[in-house]
PDB file of C-alpha atoms in Angstrom:
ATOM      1  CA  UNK A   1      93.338 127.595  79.092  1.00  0.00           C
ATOM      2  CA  UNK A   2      95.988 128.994  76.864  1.00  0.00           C
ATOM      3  CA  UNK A   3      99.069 130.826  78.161  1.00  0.00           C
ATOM      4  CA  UNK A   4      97.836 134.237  77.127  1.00  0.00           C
ATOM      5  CA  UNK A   5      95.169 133.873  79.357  1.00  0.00           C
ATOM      6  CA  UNK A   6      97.751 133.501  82.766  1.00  0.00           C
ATOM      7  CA  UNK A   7      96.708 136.543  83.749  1.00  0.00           C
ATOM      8  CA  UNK A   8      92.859 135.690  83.697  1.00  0.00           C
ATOM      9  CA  UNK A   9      93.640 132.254  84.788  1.00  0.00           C
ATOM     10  CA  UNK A  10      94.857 133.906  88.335  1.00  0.00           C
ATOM     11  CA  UNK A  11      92.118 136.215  88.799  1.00  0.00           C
ATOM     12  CA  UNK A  12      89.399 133.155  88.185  1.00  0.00           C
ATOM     13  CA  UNK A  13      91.646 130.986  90.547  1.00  0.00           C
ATOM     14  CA  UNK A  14      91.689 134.040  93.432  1.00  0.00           C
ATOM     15  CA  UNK A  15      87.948 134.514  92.745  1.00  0.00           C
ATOM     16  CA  UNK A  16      87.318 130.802  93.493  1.00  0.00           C
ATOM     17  CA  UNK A  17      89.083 130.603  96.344  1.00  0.00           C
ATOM     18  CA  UNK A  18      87.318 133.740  97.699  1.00  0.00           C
ATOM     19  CA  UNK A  19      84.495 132.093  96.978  1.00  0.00           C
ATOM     20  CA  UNK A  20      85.327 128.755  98.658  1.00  0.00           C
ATOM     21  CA  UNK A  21      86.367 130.563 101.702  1.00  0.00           C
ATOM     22  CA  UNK A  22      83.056 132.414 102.032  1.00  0.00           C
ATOM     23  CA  UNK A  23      81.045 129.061 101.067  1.00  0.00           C
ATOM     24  CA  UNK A  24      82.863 127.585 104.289  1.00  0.00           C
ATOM     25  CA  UNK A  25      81.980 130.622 106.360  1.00  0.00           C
ATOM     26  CA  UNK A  26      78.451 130.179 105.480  1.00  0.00           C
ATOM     27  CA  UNK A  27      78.354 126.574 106.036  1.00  0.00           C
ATOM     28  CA  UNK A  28      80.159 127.062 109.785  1.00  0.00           C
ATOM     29  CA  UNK A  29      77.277 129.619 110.452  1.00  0.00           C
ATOM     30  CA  UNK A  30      74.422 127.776 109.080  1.00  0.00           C
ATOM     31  CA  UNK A  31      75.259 123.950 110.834  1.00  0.00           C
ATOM     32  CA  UNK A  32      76.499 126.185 114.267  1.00  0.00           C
ATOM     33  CA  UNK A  33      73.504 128.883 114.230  1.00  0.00           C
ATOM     34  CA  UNK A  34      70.938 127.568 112.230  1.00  0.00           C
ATOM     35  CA  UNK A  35      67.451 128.073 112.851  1.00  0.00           C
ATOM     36  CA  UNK A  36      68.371 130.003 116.763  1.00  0.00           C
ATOM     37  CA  UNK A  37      69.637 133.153 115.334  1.00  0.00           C
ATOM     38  CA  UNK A  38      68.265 133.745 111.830  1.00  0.00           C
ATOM     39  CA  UNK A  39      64.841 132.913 112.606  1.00  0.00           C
ATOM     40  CA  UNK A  40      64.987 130.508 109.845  1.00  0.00           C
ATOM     41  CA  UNK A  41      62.336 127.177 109.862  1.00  0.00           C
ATOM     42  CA  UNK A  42      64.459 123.747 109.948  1.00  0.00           C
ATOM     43  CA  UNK A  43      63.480 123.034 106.435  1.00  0.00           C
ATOM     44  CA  UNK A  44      64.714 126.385 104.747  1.00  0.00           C
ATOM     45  CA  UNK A  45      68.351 126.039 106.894  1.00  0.00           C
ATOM     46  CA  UNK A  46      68.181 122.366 105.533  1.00  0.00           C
ATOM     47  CA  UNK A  47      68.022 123.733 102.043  1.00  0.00           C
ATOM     48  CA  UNK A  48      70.566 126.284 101.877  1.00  0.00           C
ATOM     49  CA  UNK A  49      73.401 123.752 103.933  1.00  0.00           C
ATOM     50  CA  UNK A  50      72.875 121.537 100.998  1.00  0.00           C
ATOM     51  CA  UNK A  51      72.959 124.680  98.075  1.00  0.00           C
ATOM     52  CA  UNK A  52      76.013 125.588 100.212  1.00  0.00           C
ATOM     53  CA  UNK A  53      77.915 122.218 100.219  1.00  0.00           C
ATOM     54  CA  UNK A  54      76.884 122.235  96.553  1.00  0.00           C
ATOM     55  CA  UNK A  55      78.489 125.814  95.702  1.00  0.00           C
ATOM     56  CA  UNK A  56      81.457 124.615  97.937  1.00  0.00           C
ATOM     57  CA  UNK A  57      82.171 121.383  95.888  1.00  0.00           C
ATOM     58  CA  UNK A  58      81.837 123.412  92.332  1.00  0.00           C
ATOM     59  CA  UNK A  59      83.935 125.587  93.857  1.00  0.00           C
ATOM     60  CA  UNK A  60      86.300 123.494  95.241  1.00  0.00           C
ATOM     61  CA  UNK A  61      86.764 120.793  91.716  1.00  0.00           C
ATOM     62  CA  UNK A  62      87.118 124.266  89.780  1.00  0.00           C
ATOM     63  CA  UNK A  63      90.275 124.583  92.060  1.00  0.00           C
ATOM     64  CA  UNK A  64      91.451 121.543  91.464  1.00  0.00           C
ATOM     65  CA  UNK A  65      91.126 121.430  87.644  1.00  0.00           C
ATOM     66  CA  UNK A  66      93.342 124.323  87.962  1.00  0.00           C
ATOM     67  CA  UNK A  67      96.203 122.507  89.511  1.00  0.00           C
ATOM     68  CA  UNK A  68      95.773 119.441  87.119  1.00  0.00           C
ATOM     69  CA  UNK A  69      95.525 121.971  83.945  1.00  0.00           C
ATOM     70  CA  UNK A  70      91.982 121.078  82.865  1.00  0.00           C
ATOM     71  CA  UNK A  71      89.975 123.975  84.134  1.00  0.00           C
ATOM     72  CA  UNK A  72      88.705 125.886  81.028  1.00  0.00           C
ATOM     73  CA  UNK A  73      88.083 123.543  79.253  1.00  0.00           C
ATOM     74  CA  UNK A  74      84.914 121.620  78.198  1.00  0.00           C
ATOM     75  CA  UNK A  75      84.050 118.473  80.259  1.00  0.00           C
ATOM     76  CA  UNK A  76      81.936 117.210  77.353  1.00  0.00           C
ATOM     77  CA  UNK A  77      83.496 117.486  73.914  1.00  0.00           C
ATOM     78  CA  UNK A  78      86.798 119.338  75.307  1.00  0.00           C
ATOM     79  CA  UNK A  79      87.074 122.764  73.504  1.00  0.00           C
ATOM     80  CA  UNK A  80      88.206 125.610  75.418  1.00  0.00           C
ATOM     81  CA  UNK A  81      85.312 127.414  77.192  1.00  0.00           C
ATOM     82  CA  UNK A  82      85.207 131.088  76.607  1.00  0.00           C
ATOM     83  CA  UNK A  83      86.839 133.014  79.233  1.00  0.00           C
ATOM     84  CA  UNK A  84      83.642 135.370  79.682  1.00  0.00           C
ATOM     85  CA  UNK A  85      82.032 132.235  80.316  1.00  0.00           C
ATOM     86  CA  UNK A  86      84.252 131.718  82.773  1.00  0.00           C
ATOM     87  CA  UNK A  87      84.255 134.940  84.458  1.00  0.00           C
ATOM     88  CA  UNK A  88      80.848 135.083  84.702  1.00  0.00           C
ATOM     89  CA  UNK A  89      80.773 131.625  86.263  1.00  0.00           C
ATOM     90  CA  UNK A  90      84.129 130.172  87.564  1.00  0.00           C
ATOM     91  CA  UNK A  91      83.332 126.867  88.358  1.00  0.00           C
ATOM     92  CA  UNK A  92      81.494 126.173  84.753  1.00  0.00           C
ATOM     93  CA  UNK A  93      82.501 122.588  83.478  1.00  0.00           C
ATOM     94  CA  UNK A  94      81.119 123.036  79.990  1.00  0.00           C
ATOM     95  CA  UNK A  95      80.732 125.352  76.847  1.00  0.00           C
ATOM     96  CA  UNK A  96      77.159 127.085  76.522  1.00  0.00           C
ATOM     97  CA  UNK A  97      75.874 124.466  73.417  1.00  0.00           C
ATOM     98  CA  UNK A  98      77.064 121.276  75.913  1.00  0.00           C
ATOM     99  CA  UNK A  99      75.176 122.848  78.795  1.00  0.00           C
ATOM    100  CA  UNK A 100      72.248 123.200  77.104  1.00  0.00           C
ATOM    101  CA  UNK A 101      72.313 119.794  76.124  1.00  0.00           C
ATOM    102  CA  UNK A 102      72.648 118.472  79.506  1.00  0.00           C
ATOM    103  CA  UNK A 103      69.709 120.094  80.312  1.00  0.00           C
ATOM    104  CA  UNK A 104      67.404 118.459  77.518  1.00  0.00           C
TER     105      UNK A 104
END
């Protein structure tokens, strides 16, 4: 991201880590609770540790493309990804065209 985006770039990095932090918190609650106090089947509680460990690990290579100075930009052919992309979802790793072709 370019330096008149600083501003931005610490608002996406605070919302990520917000996000991180809650990820973990749901994670902790889900493998220590589970099925007992949410009334949950085994199956569902399986499904939504792994969506959570997912979210956590976007969340958490968002942060560190950050630190090394790659976040923002594309992971495919390397342009700078809009930062209402980004706002909209922090931990995207491509543009809206490479996306879509990742998905056929």
């Amino acid at each position: 991201m370019t330096t008149g985006t600083d501003g931005r770039l610490l608002t996406l990095r605070q919302t990520l880590q917000d996000q991180a932090e809650r990820h973990t918190d749901e994670l902790a609650r889900l493998t220590t609770h589970g099925t007992a106090a949410d009334g949950m089947d085994p199956q569902t509680v399986a499904a939504l540790v792994e969506s959570t460990r997912q979210a956590l690990a976007d969340t958490t290579q968002a942060l560190k493309r950050i630190s090394d100075g790659s976040y923002g930009r594309c992971e495919r052919c390397g342009v700078d990804i809009p930062v209402e992309r980004l706002e909209i979802l922090p931990h995207a790793r491509f543009c809206v065209p490479c996306q879509q072709a990742r998905r056929g």
